[in-house]
Amino acid sequence: MDGMRLDGRTAVVTGGAGAIGAAICADLVALGAHVLIADVRMEGAAKVAAELAHAFPWVVDSGGTAWSEGPGRAEARAVDLAEPASIEEFCAAAGPVDILVSNAGISIVEPFTESDTAHWDLMWQVNLRAPMLLTKLLLPGMTGRGWGRLVYISSDGARAGSGGEGAYAATKAGLFGLAKTLAREAASGGVTSNVVCPGPTDTPMLRRIDAEKPGLVDKIARGIPLRRLGQPADVAGLVAYLCTDRAAYLTGQTLSVSGGITMH
């Protein structure tokens, strides 16, 4: 299908070692992109690169770098999103980047009036400041080359509210304003900017919550019109589309992947 390949494009996916991040990396590489799997957990990022190597005809070296016999390849790259110096070092070493998928996030669940302000700071640093700084450093190259894609992974909890996640929702909601502003500012440079909001998604984090509160996940699933939890691949498919030329006229949008549990 014309316009659905990413051959020759370089993509950064933060939080690439997580369930949703790994699925995004897999889809982008399948479309031909060179993907930098960016995560503070270098061991996990290298594991994702190795797992992808079994799905595609790649060779993996001892450092966790994988490259295909075709145009798509992936590399594990370390970055601490809570540290601006680490982000700056990462961007300086990344080379020209065409696609930024800000997927990483931290959620600390606690009633707002009892929440620790130190937790606010950490969530602000990772969930909002890091995407802002990454964009500030990488966007000029995109506009200079006349093509780019910015995709910010927020949360339906930021759109609709989520008990115990006031600070998390606030930081993730900040991505809405950032993405819409950049959609206006970067349009003349051929760059689109969109937000994807996953709803309840079957990830290890959600399963840990289910272990603490048995039956909660099943209850959530029954309340979803499509009667199932989302899968990481459901989110990754939309992200991959937004990165292609087929989505070149789609910018400034906030899209939920929630099985219909939230409708806007």
CSV table of C-alpha atoms in Angstrom, one decimal:
chain,number,residue,atom,x,y,z
A,1,MET,CA,0.0,0.0,0.0
A,2,ASP,CA,1.5,3.3,-1.0
A,3,GLY,CA,2.5,5.7,1.8
A,4,MET,CA,2.7,3.0,4.5
A,5,ARG,CA,6.5,2.4,4.5
A,6,LEU,CA,9.1,4.1,6.6
A,7,ASP,CA,12.2,3.1,4.8
A,8,GLY,CA,15.1,5.4,5.5
A,9,ARG,CA,13.4,7.0,8.5
A,10,THR,CA,14.9,7.1,12.0
A,11,ALA,CA,12.5,6.8,14.9
A,12,VAL,CA,13.0,7.3,18.7
A,13,VAL,CA,10.6,5.4,20.9
A,14,THR,CA,11.0,6.3,24.6
A,15,GLY,CA,10.0,3.6,27.1
A,16,GLY,CA,10.7,1.1,24.4
A,17,ALA,CA,11.4,-1.7,26.8
A,18,GLY,CA,7.8,-1.7,28.1
A,19,ALA,CA,4.9,-3.6,26.7
A,20,ILE,CA,3.4,-0.8,24.6
A,21,GLY,CA,6.8,0.6,23.7
A,22,ALA,CA,8.0,-2.7,22.4
A,23,ALA,CA,4.9,-3.2,20.3
A,24,ILE,CA,5.5,0.3,18.8
A,25,CYS,CA,9.1,-0.5,18.0
A,26,ALA,CA,8.1,-3.8,16.3
A,27,ASP,CA,5.6,-2.1,14.1
A,28,LEU,CA,7.9,0.8,13.1
A,29,VAL,CA,10.7,-1.6,12.3
A,30,ALA,CA,8.3,-3.8,10.3
A,31,LEU,CA,7.6,-0.7,8.2
A,32,GLY,CA,11.3,-0.2,7.5
A,33,ALA,CA,12.3,2.4,10.1
A,34,HIS,CA,15.6,2.5,12.0
A,35,VAL,CA,14.3,2.5,15.6
A,36,LEU,CA,16.2,3.7,18.6
A,37,ILE,CA,14.7,1.8,21.6
A,38,ALA,CA,15.3,4.4,24.3
A,39,ASP,CA,14.9,3.4,27.9
A,40,VAL,CA,16.6,3.8,31.3
A,41,ARG,CA,16.4,0.0,31.5
A,42,MET,CA,19.2,-0.9,29.1
A,43,GLU,CA,18.9,-4.6,29.7
A,44,GLY,CA,15.2,-4.5,28.9
A,45,ALA,CA,15.8,-2.4,25.7
A,46,ALA,CA,18.4,-4.9,24.6
A,47,LYS,CA,16.0,-7.7,25.2
A,48,VAL,CA,13.4,-6.1,23.0
A,49,ALA,CA,16.0,-5.7,20.2
A,50,ALA,CA,16.9,-9.4,20.6
A,51,GLU,CA,13.3,-10.5,20.6
A,52,LEU,CA,12.6,-8.5,17.4
A,53,ALA,CA,15.7,-10.2,15.9
A,54,HIS,CA,13.8,-13.5,16.1
A,55,ALA,CA,10.8,-12.0,14.3
A,56,PHE,CA,12.8,-10.4,11.5
A,57,PRO,CA,16.0,-11.5,9.6
A,58,TRP,CA,18.5,-9.6,11.8
A,59,VAL,CA,21.8,-10.2,13.3
A,60,VAL,CA,22.3,-9.0,17.0
A,61,ASP,CA,25.6,-8.2,18.5
A,62,SER,CA,26.6,-8.5,22.1
A,63,GLY,CA,25.7,-4.8,22.8
A,64,GLY,CA,22.1,-5.3,22.0
A,65,THR,CA,22.2,-3.7,18.5
A,66,ALA,CA,20.1,-5.4,15.8
A,67,TRP,CA,20.1,-4.7,12.1
A,68,SER,CA,18.2,-6.3,9.3
A,69,GLU,CA,19.2,-7.4,5.9
A,70,GLY,CA,16.6,-4.9,4.6
A,71,PRO,CA,16.1,-1.3,5.6
A,72,GLY,CA,14.5,-1.8,9.0
A,73,ARG,CA,16.7,-2.1,12.1
A,74,ALA,CA,16.7,-1.4,15.9
A,75,GLU,CA,19.1,-0.4,18.5
A,76,ALA,CA,18.9,-0.3,22.3
A,77,ARG,CA,19.9,3.2,23.6
A,78,ALA,CA,20.1,4.2,27.3
A,79,VAL,CA,18.5,7.4,28.4
A,80,ASP,CA,17.3,8.6,31.8
A,81,LEU,CA,14.4,10.9,31.1
A,82,ALA,CA,14.5,12.4,34.6
A,83,GLU,CA,17.9,13.8,33.9
A,84,PRO,CA,18.1,16.6,31.3
A,85,ALA,CA,21.9,16.0,30.8
A,86,SER,CA,21.1,12.4,29.8
A,87,ILE,CA,18.5,13.5,27.3
A,88,GLU,CA,20.9,16.0,25.8
A,89,GLU,CA,23.6,13.3,25.5
A,90,PHE,CA,21.1,10.9,23.9
A,91,CYS,CA,19.9,13.4,21.3
A,92,ALA,CA,23.5,14.4,20.4
A,93,ALA,CA,24.4,10.7,19.7
A,94,ALA,CA,21.1,9.9,17.9
A,95,GLY,CA,21.9,11.6,14.7
A,96,PRO,CA,19.1,12.9,12.4
A,97,VAL,CA,15.7,11.7,13.8
A,98,ASP,CA,12.6,11.8,11.7
A,99,ILE,CA,10.0,10.3,14.2
A,100,LEU,CA,9.7,10.9,18.0
A,101,VAL,CA,7.3,8.7,19.9
A,102,SER,CA,7.2,9.9,23.5
A,103,ASN,CA,5.8,6.7,25.1
A,104,ALA,CA,7.6,6.6,28.4
A,105,GLY,CA,5.6,7.4,31.5
A,106,ILE,CA,5.5,6.9,35.3
A,107,SER,CA,2.3,6.5,37.3
A,108,ILE,CA,2.3,6.6,41.1
A,109,VAL,CA,-1.2,5.8,42.4
A,110,GLU,CA,-2.2,7.6,45.6
A,111,PRO,CA,-5.1,9.8,46.7
A,112,PHE,CA,-4.3,13.4,45.7
A,113,THR,CA,-4.6,14.9,49.2
A,114,GLU,CA,-2.2,12.3,50.5
A,115,SER,CA,0.2,12.3,47.6
A,116,ASP,CA,3.9,13.0,48.0
A,117,THR,CA,5.1,16.1,46.1
A,118,ALA,CA,8.4,14.4,45.4
A,119,HIS,CA,6.3,12.0,43.3
A,120,TRP,CA,4.7,15.0,41.5
A,121,ASP,CA,8.2,16.1,40.6
A,122,LEU,CA,9.3,12.7,39.2
A,123,MET,CA,6.1,12.4,37.1
A,124,TRP,CA,6.5,15.9,35.8
A,125,GLN,CA,10.1,15.2,34.9
A,126,VAL,CA,9.4,12.0,33.0
A,127,ASN,CA,5.9,12.4,31.7
A,128,LEU,CA,6.0,16.0,30.5
A,129,ARG,CA,9.4,17.8,30.8
A,130,ALA,CA,11.2,14.9,29.0
A,131,PRO,CA,8.9,15.0,25.9
A,132,MET,CA,9.2,18.7,25.8
A,133,LEU,CA,13.0,18.6,26.0
A,134,LEU,CA,13.3,15.8,23.4
A,135,THR,CA,11.1,17.7,21.1
A,136,LYS,CA,13.0,21.0,21.6
A,137,LEU,CA,16.2,19.1,20.6
A,138,LEU,CA,15.0,17.0,17.8
A,139,LEU,CA,12.3,19.1,16.1
A,140,PRO,CA,14.7,21.6,14.4
A,141,GLY,CA,16.2,18.8,12.4
A,142,MET,CA,12.8,17.6,11.3
A,143,THR,CA,11.6,21.0,10.1
A,144,GLY,CA,15.0,21.6,8.5
A,145,ARG,CA,14.6,18.4,6.4
A,146,GLY,CA,10.9,19.2,5.7
A,147,TRP,CA,9.5,16.0,7.2
A,148,GLY,CA,8.8,14.7,10.7
A,149,ARG,CA,6.3,13.0,13.0
A,150,LEU,CA,5.7,13.7,16.7
A,151,VAL,CA,3.5,11.2,18.6
A,152,TYR,CA,2.9,11.6,22.3
A,153,ILE,CA,1.4,8.7,24.3
A,154,SER,CA,-0.9,10.1,27.0
A,155,SER,CA,-3.7,8.3,28.7
A,156,ASP,CA,-7.5,8.2,28.7
A,157,GLY,CA,-7.0,8.9,32.5
A,158,ALA,CA,-5.8,12.3,31.4
A,159,ARG,CA,-8.9,12.9,29.3
A,160,ALA,CA,-11.5,11.5,31.7
A,161,GLY,CA,-9.9,11.5,35.1
A,162,SER,CA,-8.7,8.5,37.0
A,163,GLY,CA,-9.0,7.9,40.8
A,164,GLY,CA,-5.6,8.0,42.5
A,165,GLU,CA,-3.8,9.4,39.5
A,166,GLY,CA,-4.3,13.2,39.9
A,167,ALA,CA,-0.7,14.2,39.4
A,168,TYR,CA,-0.2,11.5,36.7
A,169,ALA,CA,-3.3,12.7,34.8
A,170,ALA,CA,-2.1,16.4,35.1
A,171,THR,CA,1.3,15.6,33.6
A,172,LYS,CA,-0.1,13.5,30.8
A,173,ALA,CA,-2.8,16.1,30.1
A,174,GLY,CA,0.0,18.6,29.5
A,175,LEU,CA,0.9,16.7,26.4
A,176,PHE,CA,-2.4,17.8,24.8
A,177,GLY,CA,-1.5,21.4,24.8
A,178,LEU,CA,2.1,20.7,23.8
A,179,ALA,CA,1.0,18.6,20.8
A,180,LYS,CA,-1.6,21.0,19.5
A,181,THR,CA,0.8,24.0,19.8
A,182,LEU,CA,3.5,22.1,17.9
A,183,ALA,CA,0.9,21.0,15.3
A,184,ARG,CA,0.5,24.7,14.5
A,185,GLU,CA,4.2,25.8,14.8
A,186,ALA,CA,5.8,22.9,12.9
A,187,ALA,CA,3.2,22.5,10.1
A,188,SER,CA,5.2,24.6,7.7
A,189,GLY,CA,8.1,22.3,8.2
A,190,GLY,CA,6.2,19.2,7.2
A,191,VAL,CA,5.9,17.9,10.7
A,192,THR,CA,2.7,16.5,12.2
A,193,SER,CA,2.0,16.3,15.9
A,194,ASN,CA,-0.6,14.0,17.5
A,195,VAL,CA,-1.5,12.4,20.9
A,196,VAL,CA,-2.6,8.8,21.4
A,197,CYS,CA,-4.5,7.9,24.6
A,198,PRO,CA,-4.5,4.2,25.5
A,199,GLY,CA,-7.5,3.0,27.6
A,200,PRO,CA,-7.3,-0.1,29.8
A,201,THR,CA,-4.5,-2.1,28.2
A,202,ASP,CA,-3.3,-5.6,29.1
A,203,THR,CA,0.2,-4.8,30.3
A,204,PRO,CA,2.3,-6.2,33.2
A,205,MET,CA,1.5,-3.0,35.2
A,206,LEU,CA,-2.3,-3.7,34.9
A,207,ARG,CA,-1.7,-7.3,35.9
A,208,ARG,CA,0.1,-6.2,39.0
A,209,ILE,CA,-2.9,-4.1,39.9
A,210,ASP,CA,-5.1,-7.1,39.3
A,211,ALA,CA,-2.9,-9.2,41.6
A,212,GLU,CA,-3.4,-6.6,44.4
A,213,LYS,CA,-7.1,-6.3,43.7
A,214,PRO,CA,-8.4,-9.6,42.3
A,215,GLY,CA,-11.3,-9.3,39.9
A,216,LEU,CA,-10.7,-5.6,39.1
A,217,VAL,CA,-9.4,-6.2,35.6
A,218,ASP,CA,-12.3,-8.4,34.7
A,219,LYS,CA,-14.7,-5.8,36.0
A,220,ILE,CA,-13.0,-3.2,33.9
A,221,ALA,CA,-13.2,-5.4,30.8
A,222,ARG,CA,-16.9,-6.0,31.3
A,223,GLY,CA,-17.4,-2.2,31.2
A,224,ILE,CA,-15.7,-1.8,27.8
A,225,PRO,CA,-18.1,-1.9,24.8
A,226,LEU,CA,-15.8,-4.2,22.9
A,227,ARG,CA,-15.8,-6.5,26.0
A,228,ARG,CA,-12.0,-6.9,26.2
A,229,LEU,CA,-8.9,-5.1,27.4
A,230,GLY,CA,-6.7,-3.4,24.8
A,231,GLN,CA,-3.6,-5.1,23.7
A,232,PRO,CA,-0.2,-3.3,23.2
A,233,ALA,CA,-0.6,-4.0,19.4
A,234,ASP,CA,-3.9,-2.0,19.4
A,235,VAL,CA,-2.0,1.1,20.4
A,236,ALA,CA,1.0,0.4,18.2
A,237,GLY,CA,-1.0,0.1,15.1
A,238,LEU,CA,-2.4,3.6,15.4
A,239,VAL,CA,1.0,5.0,16.3
A,240,ALA,CA,2.6,3.4,13.3
A,241,TYR,CA,-0.1,4.8,11.0
A,242,LEU,CA,0.4,8.3,12.4
A,243,CYS,CA,4.1,8.0,11.5
A,244,THR,CA,3.5,7.2,7.8
A,245,ASP,CA,2.8,9.4,4.8
A,246,ARG,CA,-0.8,8.2,4.8
A,247,ALA,CA,-1.4,10.3,7.9
A,248,ALA,CA,0.3,13.4,6.5
A,249,TYR,CA,-3.0,15.4,6.7
A,250,LEU,CA,-3.7,14.4,10.3
A,251,THR,CA,-2.3,16.7,12.9
A,252,GLY,CA,-3.2,18.3,16.2
A,253,GLN,CA,-5.5,15.4,17.2
A,254,THR,CA,-6.0,13.4,20.4
A,255,LEU,CA,-7.1,9.9,19.6
A,256,SER,CA,-8.2,7.3,22.2
A,257,VAL,CA,-7.6,3.5,21.8
A,258,SER,CA,-10.0,2.4,24.5
A,259,GLY,CA,-12.5,-0.1,23.0
A,260,GLY,CA,-15.2,2.6,23.3
A,261,ILE,CA,-15.0,3.0,27.1
A,262,THR,CA,-14.4,6.7,26.4
A,263,MET,CA,-15.9,8.4,23.5
A,264,HIS,CA,-15.1,12.0,22.5
